[in-house]
Tab-separated table of C-alpha atoms and ligand atoms in Angstrom:
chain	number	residue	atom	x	y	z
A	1	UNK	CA	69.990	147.213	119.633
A	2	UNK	CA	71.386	143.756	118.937
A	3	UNK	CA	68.863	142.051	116.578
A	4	UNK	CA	69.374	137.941	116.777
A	5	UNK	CA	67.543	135.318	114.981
A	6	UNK	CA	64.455	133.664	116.909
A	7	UNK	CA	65.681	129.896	116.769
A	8	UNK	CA	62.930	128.598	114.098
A	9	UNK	CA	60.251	126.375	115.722
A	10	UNK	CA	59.787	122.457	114.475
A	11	UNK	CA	56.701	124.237	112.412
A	12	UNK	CA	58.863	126.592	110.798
A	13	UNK	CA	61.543	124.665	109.943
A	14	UNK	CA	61.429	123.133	106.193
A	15	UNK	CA	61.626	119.518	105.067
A	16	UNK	CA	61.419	116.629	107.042
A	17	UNK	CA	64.961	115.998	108.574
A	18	UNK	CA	65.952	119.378	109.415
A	19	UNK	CA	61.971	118.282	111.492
A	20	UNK	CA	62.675	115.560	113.536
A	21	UNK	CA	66.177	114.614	112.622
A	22	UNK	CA	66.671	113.130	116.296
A	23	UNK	CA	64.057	110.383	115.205
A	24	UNK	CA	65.498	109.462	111.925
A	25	UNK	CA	69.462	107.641	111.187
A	26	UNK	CA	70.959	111.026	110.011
A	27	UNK	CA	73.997	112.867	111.196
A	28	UNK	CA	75.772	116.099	110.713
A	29	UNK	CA	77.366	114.216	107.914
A	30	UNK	CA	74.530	113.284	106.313
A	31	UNK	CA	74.030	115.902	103.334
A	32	UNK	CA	70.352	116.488	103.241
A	33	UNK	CA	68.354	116.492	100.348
A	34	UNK	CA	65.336	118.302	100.570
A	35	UNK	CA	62.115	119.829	98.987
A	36	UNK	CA	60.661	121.364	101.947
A	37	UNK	CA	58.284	117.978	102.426
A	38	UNK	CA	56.391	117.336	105.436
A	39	UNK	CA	54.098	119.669	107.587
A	40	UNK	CA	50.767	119.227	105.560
A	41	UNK	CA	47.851	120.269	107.134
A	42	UNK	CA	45.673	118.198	109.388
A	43	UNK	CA	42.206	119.157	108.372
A	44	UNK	CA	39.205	118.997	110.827
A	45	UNK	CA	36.177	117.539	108.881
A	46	UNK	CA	32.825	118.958	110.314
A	47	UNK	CA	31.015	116.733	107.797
A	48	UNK	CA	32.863	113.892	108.233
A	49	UNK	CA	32.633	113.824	112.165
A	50	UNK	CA	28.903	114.569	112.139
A	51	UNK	CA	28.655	111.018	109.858
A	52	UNK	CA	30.711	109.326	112.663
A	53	UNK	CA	28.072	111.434	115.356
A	54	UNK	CA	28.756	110.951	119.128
A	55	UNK	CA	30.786	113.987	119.999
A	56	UNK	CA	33.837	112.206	117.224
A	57	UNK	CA	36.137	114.491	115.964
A	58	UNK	CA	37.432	113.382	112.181
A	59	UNK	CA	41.050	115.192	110.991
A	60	UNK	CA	42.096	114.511	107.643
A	61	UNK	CA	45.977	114.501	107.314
A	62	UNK	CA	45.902	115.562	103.708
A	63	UNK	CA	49.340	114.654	102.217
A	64	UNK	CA	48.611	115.603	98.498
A	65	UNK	CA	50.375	118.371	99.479
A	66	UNK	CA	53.602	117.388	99.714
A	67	UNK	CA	55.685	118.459	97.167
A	68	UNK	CA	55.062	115.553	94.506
A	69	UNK	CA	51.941	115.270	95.748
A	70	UNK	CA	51.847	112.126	98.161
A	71	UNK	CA	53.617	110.922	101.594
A	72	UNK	CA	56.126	109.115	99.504
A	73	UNK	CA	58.478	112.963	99.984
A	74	UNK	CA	58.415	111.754	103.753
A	75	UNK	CA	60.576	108.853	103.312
A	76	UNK	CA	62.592	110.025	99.852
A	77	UNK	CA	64.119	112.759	101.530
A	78	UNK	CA	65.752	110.383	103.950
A	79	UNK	CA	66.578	107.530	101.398
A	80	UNK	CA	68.547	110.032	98.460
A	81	UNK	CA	70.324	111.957	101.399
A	82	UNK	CA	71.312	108.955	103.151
A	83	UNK	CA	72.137	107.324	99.458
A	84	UNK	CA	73.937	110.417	98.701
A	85	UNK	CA	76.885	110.164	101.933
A	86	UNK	CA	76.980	106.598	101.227
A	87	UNK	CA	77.756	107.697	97.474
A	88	UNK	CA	75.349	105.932	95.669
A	89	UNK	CA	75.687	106.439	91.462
A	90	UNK	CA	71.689	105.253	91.197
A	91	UNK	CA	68.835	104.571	92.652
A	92	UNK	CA	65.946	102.221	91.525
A	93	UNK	CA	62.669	101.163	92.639
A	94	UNK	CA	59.241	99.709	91.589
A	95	UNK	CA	56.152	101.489	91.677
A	96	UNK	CA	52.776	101.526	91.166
A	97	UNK	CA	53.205	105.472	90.372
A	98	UNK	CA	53.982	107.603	93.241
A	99	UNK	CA	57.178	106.460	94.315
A	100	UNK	CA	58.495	106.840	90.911
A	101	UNK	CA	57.345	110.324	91.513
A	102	UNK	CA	59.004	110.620	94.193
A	103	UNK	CA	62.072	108.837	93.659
A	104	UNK	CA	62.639	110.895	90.415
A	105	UNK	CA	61.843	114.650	91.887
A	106	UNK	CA	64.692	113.372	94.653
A	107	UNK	CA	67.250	112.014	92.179
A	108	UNK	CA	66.877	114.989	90.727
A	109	UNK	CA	67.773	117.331	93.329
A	110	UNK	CA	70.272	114.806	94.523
A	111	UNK	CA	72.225	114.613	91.274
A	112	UNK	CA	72.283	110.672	91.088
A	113	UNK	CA	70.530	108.725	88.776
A	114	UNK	CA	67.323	107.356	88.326
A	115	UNK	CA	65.339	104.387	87.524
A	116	UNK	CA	62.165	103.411	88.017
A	117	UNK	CA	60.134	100.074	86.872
A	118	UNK	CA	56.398	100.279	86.226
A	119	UNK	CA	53.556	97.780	85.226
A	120	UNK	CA	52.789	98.939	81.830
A	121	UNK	CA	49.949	100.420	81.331
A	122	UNK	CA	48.504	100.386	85.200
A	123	UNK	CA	49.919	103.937	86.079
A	124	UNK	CA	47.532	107.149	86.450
A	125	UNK	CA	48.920	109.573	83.879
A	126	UNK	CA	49.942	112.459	86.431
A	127	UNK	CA	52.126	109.658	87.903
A	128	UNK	CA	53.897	108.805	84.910
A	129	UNK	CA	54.145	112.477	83.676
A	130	UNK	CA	55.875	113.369	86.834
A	131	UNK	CA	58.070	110.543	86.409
A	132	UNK	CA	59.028	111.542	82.918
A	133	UNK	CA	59.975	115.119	83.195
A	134	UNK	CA	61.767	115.133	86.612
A	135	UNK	CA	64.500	112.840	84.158
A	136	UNK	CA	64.237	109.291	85.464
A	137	UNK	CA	64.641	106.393	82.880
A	138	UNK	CA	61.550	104.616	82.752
A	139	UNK	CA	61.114	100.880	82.609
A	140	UNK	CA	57.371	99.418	81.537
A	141	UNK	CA	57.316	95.822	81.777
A	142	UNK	CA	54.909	93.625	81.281
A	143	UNK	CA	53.490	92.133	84.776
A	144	UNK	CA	52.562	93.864	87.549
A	145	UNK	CA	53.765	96.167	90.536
A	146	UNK	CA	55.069	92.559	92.383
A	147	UNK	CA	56.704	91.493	89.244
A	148	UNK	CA	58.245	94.903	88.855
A	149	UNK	CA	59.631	94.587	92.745
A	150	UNK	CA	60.835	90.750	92.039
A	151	UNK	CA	63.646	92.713	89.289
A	152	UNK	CA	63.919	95.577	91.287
A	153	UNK	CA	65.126	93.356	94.199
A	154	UNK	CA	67.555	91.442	91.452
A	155	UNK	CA	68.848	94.835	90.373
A	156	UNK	CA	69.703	96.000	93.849
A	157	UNK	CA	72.047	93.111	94.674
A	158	UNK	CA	74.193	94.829	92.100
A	159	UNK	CA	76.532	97.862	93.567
A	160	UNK	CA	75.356	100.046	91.356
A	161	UNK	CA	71.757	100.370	92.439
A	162	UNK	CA	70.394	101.575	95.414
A	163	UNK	CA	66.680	100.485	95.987
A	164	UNK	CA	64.666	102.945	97.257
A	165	UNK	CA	61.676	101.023	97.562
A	166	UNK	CA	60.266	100.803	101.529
A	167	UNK	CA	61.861	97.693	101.582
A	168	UNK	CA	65.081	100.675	102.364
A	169	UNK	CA	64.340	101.138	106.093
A	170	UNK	CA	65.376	104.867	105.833
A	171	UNK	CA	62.041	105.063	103.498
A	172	UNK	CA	59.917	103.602	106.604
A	173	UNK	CA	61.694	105.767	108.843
A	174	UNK	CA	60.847	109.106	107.000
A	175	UNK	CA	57.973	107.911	106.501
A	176	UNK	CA	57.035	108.235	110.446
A	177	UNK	CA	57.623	111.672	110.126
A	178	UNK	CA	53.773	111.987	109.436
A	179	UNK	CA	52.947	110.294	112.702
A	180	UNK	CA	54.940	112.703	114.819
A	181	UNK	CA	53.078	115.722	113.156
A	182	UNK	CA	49.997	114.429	114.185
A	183	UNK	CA	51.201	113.988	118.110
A	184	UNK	CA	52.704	117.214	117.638
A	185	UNK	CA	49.839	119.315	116.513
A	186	UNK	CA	47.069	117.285	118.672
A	187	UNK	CA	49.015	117.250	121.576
A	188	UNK	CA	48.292	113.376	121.732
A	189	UNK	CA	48.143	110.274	119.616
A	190	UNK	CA	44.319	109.984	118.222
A	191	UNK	CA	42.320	106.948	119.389
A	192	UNK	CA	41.988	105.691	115.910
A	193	UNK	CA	43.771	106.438	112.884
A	194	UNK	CA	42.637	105.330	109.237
A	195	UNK	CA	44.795	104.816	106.499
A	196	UNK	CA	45.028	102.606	103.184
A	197	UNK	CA	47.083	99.533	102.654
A	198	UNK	CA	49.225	98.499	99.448
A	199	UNK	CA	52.660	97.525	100.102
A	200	UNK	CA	52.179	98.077	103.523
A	201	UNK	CA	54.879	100.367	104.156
A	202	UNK	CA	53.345	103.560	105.332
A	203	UNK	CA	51.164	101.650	108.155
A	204	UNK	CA	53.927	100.345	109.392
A	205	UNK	CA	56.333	103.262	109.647
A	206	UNK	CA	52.706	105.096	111.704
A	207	UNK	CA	52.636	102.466	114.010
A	208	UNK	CA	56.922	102.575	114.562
A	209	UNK	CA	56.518	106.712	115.282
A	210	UNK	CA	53.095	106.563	117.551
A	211	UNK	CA	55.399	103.713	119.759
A	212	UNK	CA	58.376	105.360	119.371
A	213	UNK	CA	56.813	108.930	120.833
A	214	UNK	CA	55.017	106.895	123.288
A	215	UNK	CA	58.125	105.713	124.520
A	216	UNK	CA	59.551	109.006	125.002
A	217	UNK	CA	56.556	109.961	126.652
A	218	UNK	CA	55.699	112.664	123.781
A	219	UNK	CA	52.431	110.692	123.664
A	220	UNK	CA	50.560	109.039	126.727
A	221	UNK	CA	47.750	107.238	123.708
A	222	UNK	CA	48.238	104.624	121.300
A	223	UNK	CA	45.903	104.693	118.306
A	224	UNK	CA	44.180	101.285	116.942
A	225	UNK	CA	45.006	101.106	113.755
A	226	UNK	CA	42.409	100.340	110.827
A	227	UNK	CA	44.315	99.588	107.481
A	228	UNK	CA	42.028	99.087	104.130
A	229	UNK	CA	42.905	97.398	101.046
A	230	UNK	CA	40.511	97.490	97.793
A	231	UNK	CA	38.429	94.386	97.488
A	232	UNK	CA	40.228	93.104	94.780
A	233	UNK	CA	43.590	93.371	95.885
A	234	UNK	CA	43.607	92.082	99.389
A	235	UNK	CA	45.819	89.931	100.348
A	236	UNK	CA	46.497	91.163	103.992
A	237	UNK	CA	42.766	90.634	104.382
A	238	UNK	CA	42.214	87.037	102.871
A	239	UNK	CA	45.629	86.167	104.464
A	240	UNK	CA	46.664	84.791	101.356
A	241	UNK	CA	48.904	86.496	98.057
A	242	UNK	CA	46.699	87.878	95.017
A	243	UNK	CA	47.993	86.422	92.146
A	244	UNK	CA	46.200	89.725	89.702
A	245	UNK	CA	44.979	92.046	91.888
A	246	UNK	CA	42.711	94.274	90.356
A	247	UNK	CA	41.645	97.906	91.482
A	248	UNK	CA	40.437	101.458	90.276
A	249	UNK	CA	42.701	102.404	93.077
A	250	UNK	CA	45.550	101.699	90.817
A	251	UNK	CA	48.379	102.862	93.569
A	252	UNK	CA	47.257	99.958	95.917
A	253	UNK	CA	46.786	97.452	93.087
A	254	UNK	CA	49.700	94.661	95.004
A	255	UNK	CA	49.012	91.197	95.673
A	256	UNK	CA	52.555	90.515	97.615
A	257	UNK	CA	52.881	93.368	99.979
A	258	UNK	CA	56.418	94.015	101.007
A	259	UNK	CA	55.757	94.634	104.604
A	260	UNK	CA	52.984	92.297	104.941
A	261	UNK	CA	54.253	90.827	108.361
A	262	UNK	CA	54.883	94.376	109.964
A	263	UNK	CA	51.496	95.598	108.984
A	264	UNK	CA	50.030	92.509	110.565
A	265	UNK	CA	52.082	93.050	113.455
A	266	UNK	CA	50.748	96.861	113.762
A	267	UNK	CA	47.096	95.863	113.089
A	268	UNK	CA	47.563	92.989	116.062
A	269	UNK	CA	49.409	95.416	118.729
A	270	UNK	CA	47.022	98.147	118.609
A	271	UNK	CA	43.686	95.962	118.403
A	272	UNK	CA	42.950	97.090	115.130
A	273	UNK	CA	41.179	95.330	111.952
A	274	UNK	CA	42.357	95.176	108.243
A	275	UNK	CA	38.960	95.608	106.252
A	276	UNK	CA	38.241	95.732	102.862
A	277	UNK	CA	36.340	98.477	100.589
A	278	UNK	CA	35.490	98.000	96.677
A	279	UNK	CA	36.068	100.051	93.503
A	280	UNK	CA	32.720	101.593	94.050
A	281	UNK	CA	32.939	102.644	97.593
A	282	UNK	CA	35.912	104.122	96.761
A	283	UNK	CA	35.214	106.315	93.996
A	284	UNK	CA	32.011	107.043	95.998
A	285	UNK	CA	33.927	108.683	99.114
A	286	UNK	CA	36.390	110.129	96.671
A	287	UNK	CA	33.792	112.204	95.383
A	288	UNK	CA	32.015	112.432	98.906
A	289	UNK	CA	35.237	113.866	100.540
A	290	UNK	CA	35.543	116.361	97.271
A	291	UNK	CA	32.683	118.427	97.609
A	292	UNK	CA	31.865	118.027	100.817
A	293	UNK	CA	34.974	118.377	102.682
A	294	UNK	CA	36.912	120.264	99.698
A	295	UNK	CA	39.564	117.697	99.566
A	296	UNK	CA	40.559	116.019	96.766
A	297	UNK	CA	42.341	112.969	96.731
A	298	UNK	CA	43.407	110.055	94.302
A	299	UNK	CA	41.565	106.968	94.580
A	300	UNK	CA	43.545	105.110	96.690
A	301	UNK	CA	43.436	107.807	99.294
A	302	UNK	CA	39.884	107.485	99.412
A	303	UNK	CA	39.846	103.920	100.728
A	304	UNK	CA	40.492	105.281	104.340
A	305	UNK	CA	37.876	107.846	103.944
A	306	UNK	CA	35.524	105.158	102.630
A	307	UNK	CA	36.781	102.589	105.084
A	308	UNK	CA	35.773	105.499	107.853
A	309	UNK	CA	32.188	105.172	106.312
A	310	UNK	CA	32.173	101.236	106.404
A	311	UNK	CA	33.077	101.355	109.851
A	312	UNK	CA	29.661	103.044	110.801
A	313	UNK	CA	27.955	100.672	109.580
A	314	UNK	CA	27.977	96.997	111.331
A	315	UNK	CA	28.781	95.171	108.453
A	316	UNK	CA	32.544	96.459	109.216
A	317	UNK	CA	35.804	94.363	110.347
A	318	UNK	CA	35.880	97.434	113.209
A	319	UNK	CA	32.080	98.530	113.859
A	320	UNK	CA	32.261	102.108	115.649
A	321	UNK	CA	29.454	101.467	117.336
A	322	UNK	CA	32.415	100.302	120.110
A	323	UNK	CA	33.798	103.412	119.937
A	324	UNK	CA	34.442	105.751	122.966
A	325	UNK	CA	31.927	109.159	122.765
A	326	UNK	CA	33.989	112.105	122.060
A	327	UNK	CA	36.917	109.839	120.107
A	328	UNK	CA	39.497	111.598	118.573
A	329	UNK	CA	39.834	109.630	114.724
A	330	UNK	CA	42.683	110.478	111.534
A	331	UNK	CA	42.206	109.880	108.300
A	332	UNK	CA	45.485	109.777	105.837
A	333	UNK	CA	44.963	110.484	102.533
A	334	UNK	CA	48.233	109.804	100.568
A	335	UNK	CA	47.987	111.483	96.891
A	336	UNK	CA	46.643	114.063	95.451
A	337	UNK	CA	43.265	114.118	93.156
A	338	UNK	CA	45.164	115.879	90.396
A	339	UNK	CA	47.916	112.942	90.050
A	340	UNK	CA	44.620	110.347	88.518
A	341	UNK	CA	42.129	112.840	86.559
A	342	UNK	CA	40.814	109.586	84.396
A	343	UNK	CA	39.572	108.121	87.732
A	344	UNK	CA	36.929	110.636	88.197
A	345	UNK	CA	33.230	110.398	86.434
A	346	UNK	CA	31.820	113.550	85.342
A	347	UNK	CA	30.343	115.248	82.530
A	348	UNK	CA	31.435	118.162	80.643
A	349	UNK	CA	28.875	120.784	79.955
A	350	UNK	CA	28.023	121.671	76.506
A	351	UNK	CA	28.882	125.395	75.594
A	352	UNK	CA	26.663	127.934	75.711
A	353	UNK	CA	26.448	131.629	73.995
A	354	UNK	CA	28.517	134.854	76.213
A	355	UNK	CA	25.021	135.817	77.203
A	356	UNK	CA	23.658	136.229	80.519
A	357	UNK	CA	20.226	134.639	79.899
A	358	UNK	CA	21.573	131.705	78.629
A	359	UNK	CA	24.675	131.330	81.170
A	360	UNK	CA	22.214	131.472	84.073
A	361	UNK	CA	19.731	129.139	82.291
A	362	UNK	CA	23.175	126.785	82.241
A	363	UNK	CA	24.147	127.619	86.025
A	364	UNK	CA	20.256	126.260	86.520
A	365	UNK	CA	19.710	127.831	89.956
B	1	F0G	N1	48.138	105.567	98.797
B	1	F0G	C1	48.860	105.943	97.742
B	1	F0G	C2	48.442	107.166	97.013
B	1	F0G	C3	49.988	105.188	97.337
B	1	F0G	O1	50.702	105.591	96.297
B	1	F0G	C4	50.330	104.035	98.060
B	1	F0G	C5	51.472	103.209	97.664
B	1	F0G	C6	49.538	103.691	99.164
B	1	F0G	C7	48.453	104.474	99.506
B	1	F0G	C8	49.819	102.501	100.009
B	1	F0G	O2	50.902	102.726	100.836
B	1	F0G	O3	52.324	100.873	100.043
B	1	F0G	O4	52.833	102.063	102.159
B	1	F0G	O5	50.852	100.566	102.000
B	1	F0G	N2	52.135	103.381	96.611
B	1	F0G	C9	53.356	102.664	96.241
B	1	F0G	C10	53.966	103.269	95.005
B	1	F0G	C11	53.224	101.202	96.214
B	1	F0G	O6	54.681	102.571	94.263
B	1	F0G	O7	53.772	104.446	94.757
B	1	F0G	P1	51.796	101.478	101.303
């Protein structure tokens, strides 16, 4: 018997190009730099829907689990390989921590050099750590992430560097990847979809895919989209640049979003709402989504999930009490818990003897 390999299907196939490569500007030439990114799960919430009540169905597209731990894989795979054929010595980029991540892990694997420029002092440690060891030089300067992309866009003009910021389109067009997964695995776009704001990039490059398969008739729905910002670093929201923004969620701490007008245009097309949620909401559905859901996510993350909780309540840019019975709603959440461990409030137990009496007197139930 002649025994031939089953052709893989789009599931089984690793890494985000090899994926959907007829959606993104690669060729055969393009050499593809890889770490198997893309494909994270799309969790359905029980919990979470039964909040939102009304026959609503809540997924969370959980993309801590790519391989540095956020969505930025989606779009770094595309910008090092296509960096890479074009023969780029370095790349660069500013970042409030999880592009650096990314940008460095990719370098890496890419064998081209690395740089990455960070507000000093503002970046969770896992971040920074991953930064560190995956060999990229790091920059701290003094000012924040919009500073940081001011030099990063003076460094670029030189031939040396290539930014790999989202401000590179073949970022934003990995980046859709995430999109088409969703589609893919739901069989349609969901009426709603959730996500957090910062430079703007990532809402943007959802709202480019859901068109783009809508186009091709891969999806008959369009999603509204609901973007949230922190409270104190909104500048989508007030309409108007944040000179310091401040935020627990330090990965969406910008007051000068690169793709400011793009996001606009995304929130206007699909009749959605940019809304605001503060530090405390924040940290409060972080630790909500934990241990009830068993997802952990960085701060930043949590903004959709507690942007999904603002929105039942009327007091919301995007009341649900509009929304169609039986609604089919995704939350992103972009990082994983693990990268910000400072950002969480708990309390350590104190130690106890090896005995069982006094272990189950600890335990308490
Ligand atoms: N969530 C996380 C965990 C992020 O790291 C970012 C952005 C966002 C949300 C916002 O996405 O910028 O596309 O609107 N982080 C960038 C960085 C700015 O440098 O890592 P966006």
């Amino acid at each position: 018997m002649i025994m031939r390999a089953a052709t893989p299907s789009r599931e089984q196939r690793r890494g985000v190009i090899d994926r959907y490569r007829e959606f993104l500007p690669v060729s055969e030439a393009t050499p593809v730099v890889s770490l198997g990114e893309g494909n994270t799960p799309l969790i359905p919430c029980a919990r979470l829907s039964e909040k939102v009540g009304r026959g609503c169905q809540v997924f969370v597209k959980y993309e801590g689990l790519n391989p540095t731990g956020s969505f930025k894989d989606r779009g770094m795979t595309v910008a090092l390989s296509k960096a890479l054929e074009r023969g780029a010595q370095a790349v660069v980029c500013a970042s409030t921590g999880n592009t650096s991540a990314s940008a460095a892990a990719y370098a890496a694997r890419a064998c081209i050099r690395c740089a990455v420029i960070l507000p000093a002092g503002k970046i969770a440690s896992g971040k920074l750590v991953q930064a560190y060891v995956y060999g990229a030089k790091v920059v701290p300067i003094e000012g924040n992430f919009d500073a940081a992309l001011r030099v990063v866009r003076e460094l670029g003009r030189r031939p040396e560097f290539t930014i790999v910021n989202s401000i590179n389109p073949d970022r934003i067009a990995g980046q859709k990847s995430a999109a088409f997964e969703i589609v893919d695995e739901l069989g349609d776009a969901p009426d709603l979809h959730l996500l957090p704001v910062g430079n703007a990039g990532n809402i943007t490059a959802y709202w480019r895919a859901y068109r783009e398969y809508h186009n091709a008739a891969i999806a008959r729905n369009l999603p509204v989209m609901l973007g949230f910002q922190a409270a104190g670093s909104a500048p989508i929201f007030h309409d108007k640049v944040v000179e310091n923004p401040e935020t627990v969620a330090s990965a969406i701490r910008i007051g000068n979003p690169a793709s400011w007008q793009s996001a606009k245009e995304a929130i206007h097309d699909s009749k959605g709402e940019i809304d605001i949620v503060t530090d405390e909401e924040i940290l409060e559905a972080q630790q909500w989504l934990a241990s009830n859901e068993g997802i952990f996510v960085e701060p930043a993350s949590a903004a959709s999930i507690a942007g999904l909780f603002k929105c039942c309540d009327e007091r919301a840019a995007y009341p649900f009490k509009e929304l169609q019975p039986e609604s089919r709603i995704v939350c992103t959440v972009t990082g994983h818990g693990l990268k910000d461990p400072e950002a969480v409030r708990f309390t350590r137990g104190t130690s106890v003897q090896p005995l069982e009496a006094d272990v189950l007197r600890a335990i308490g139930f």
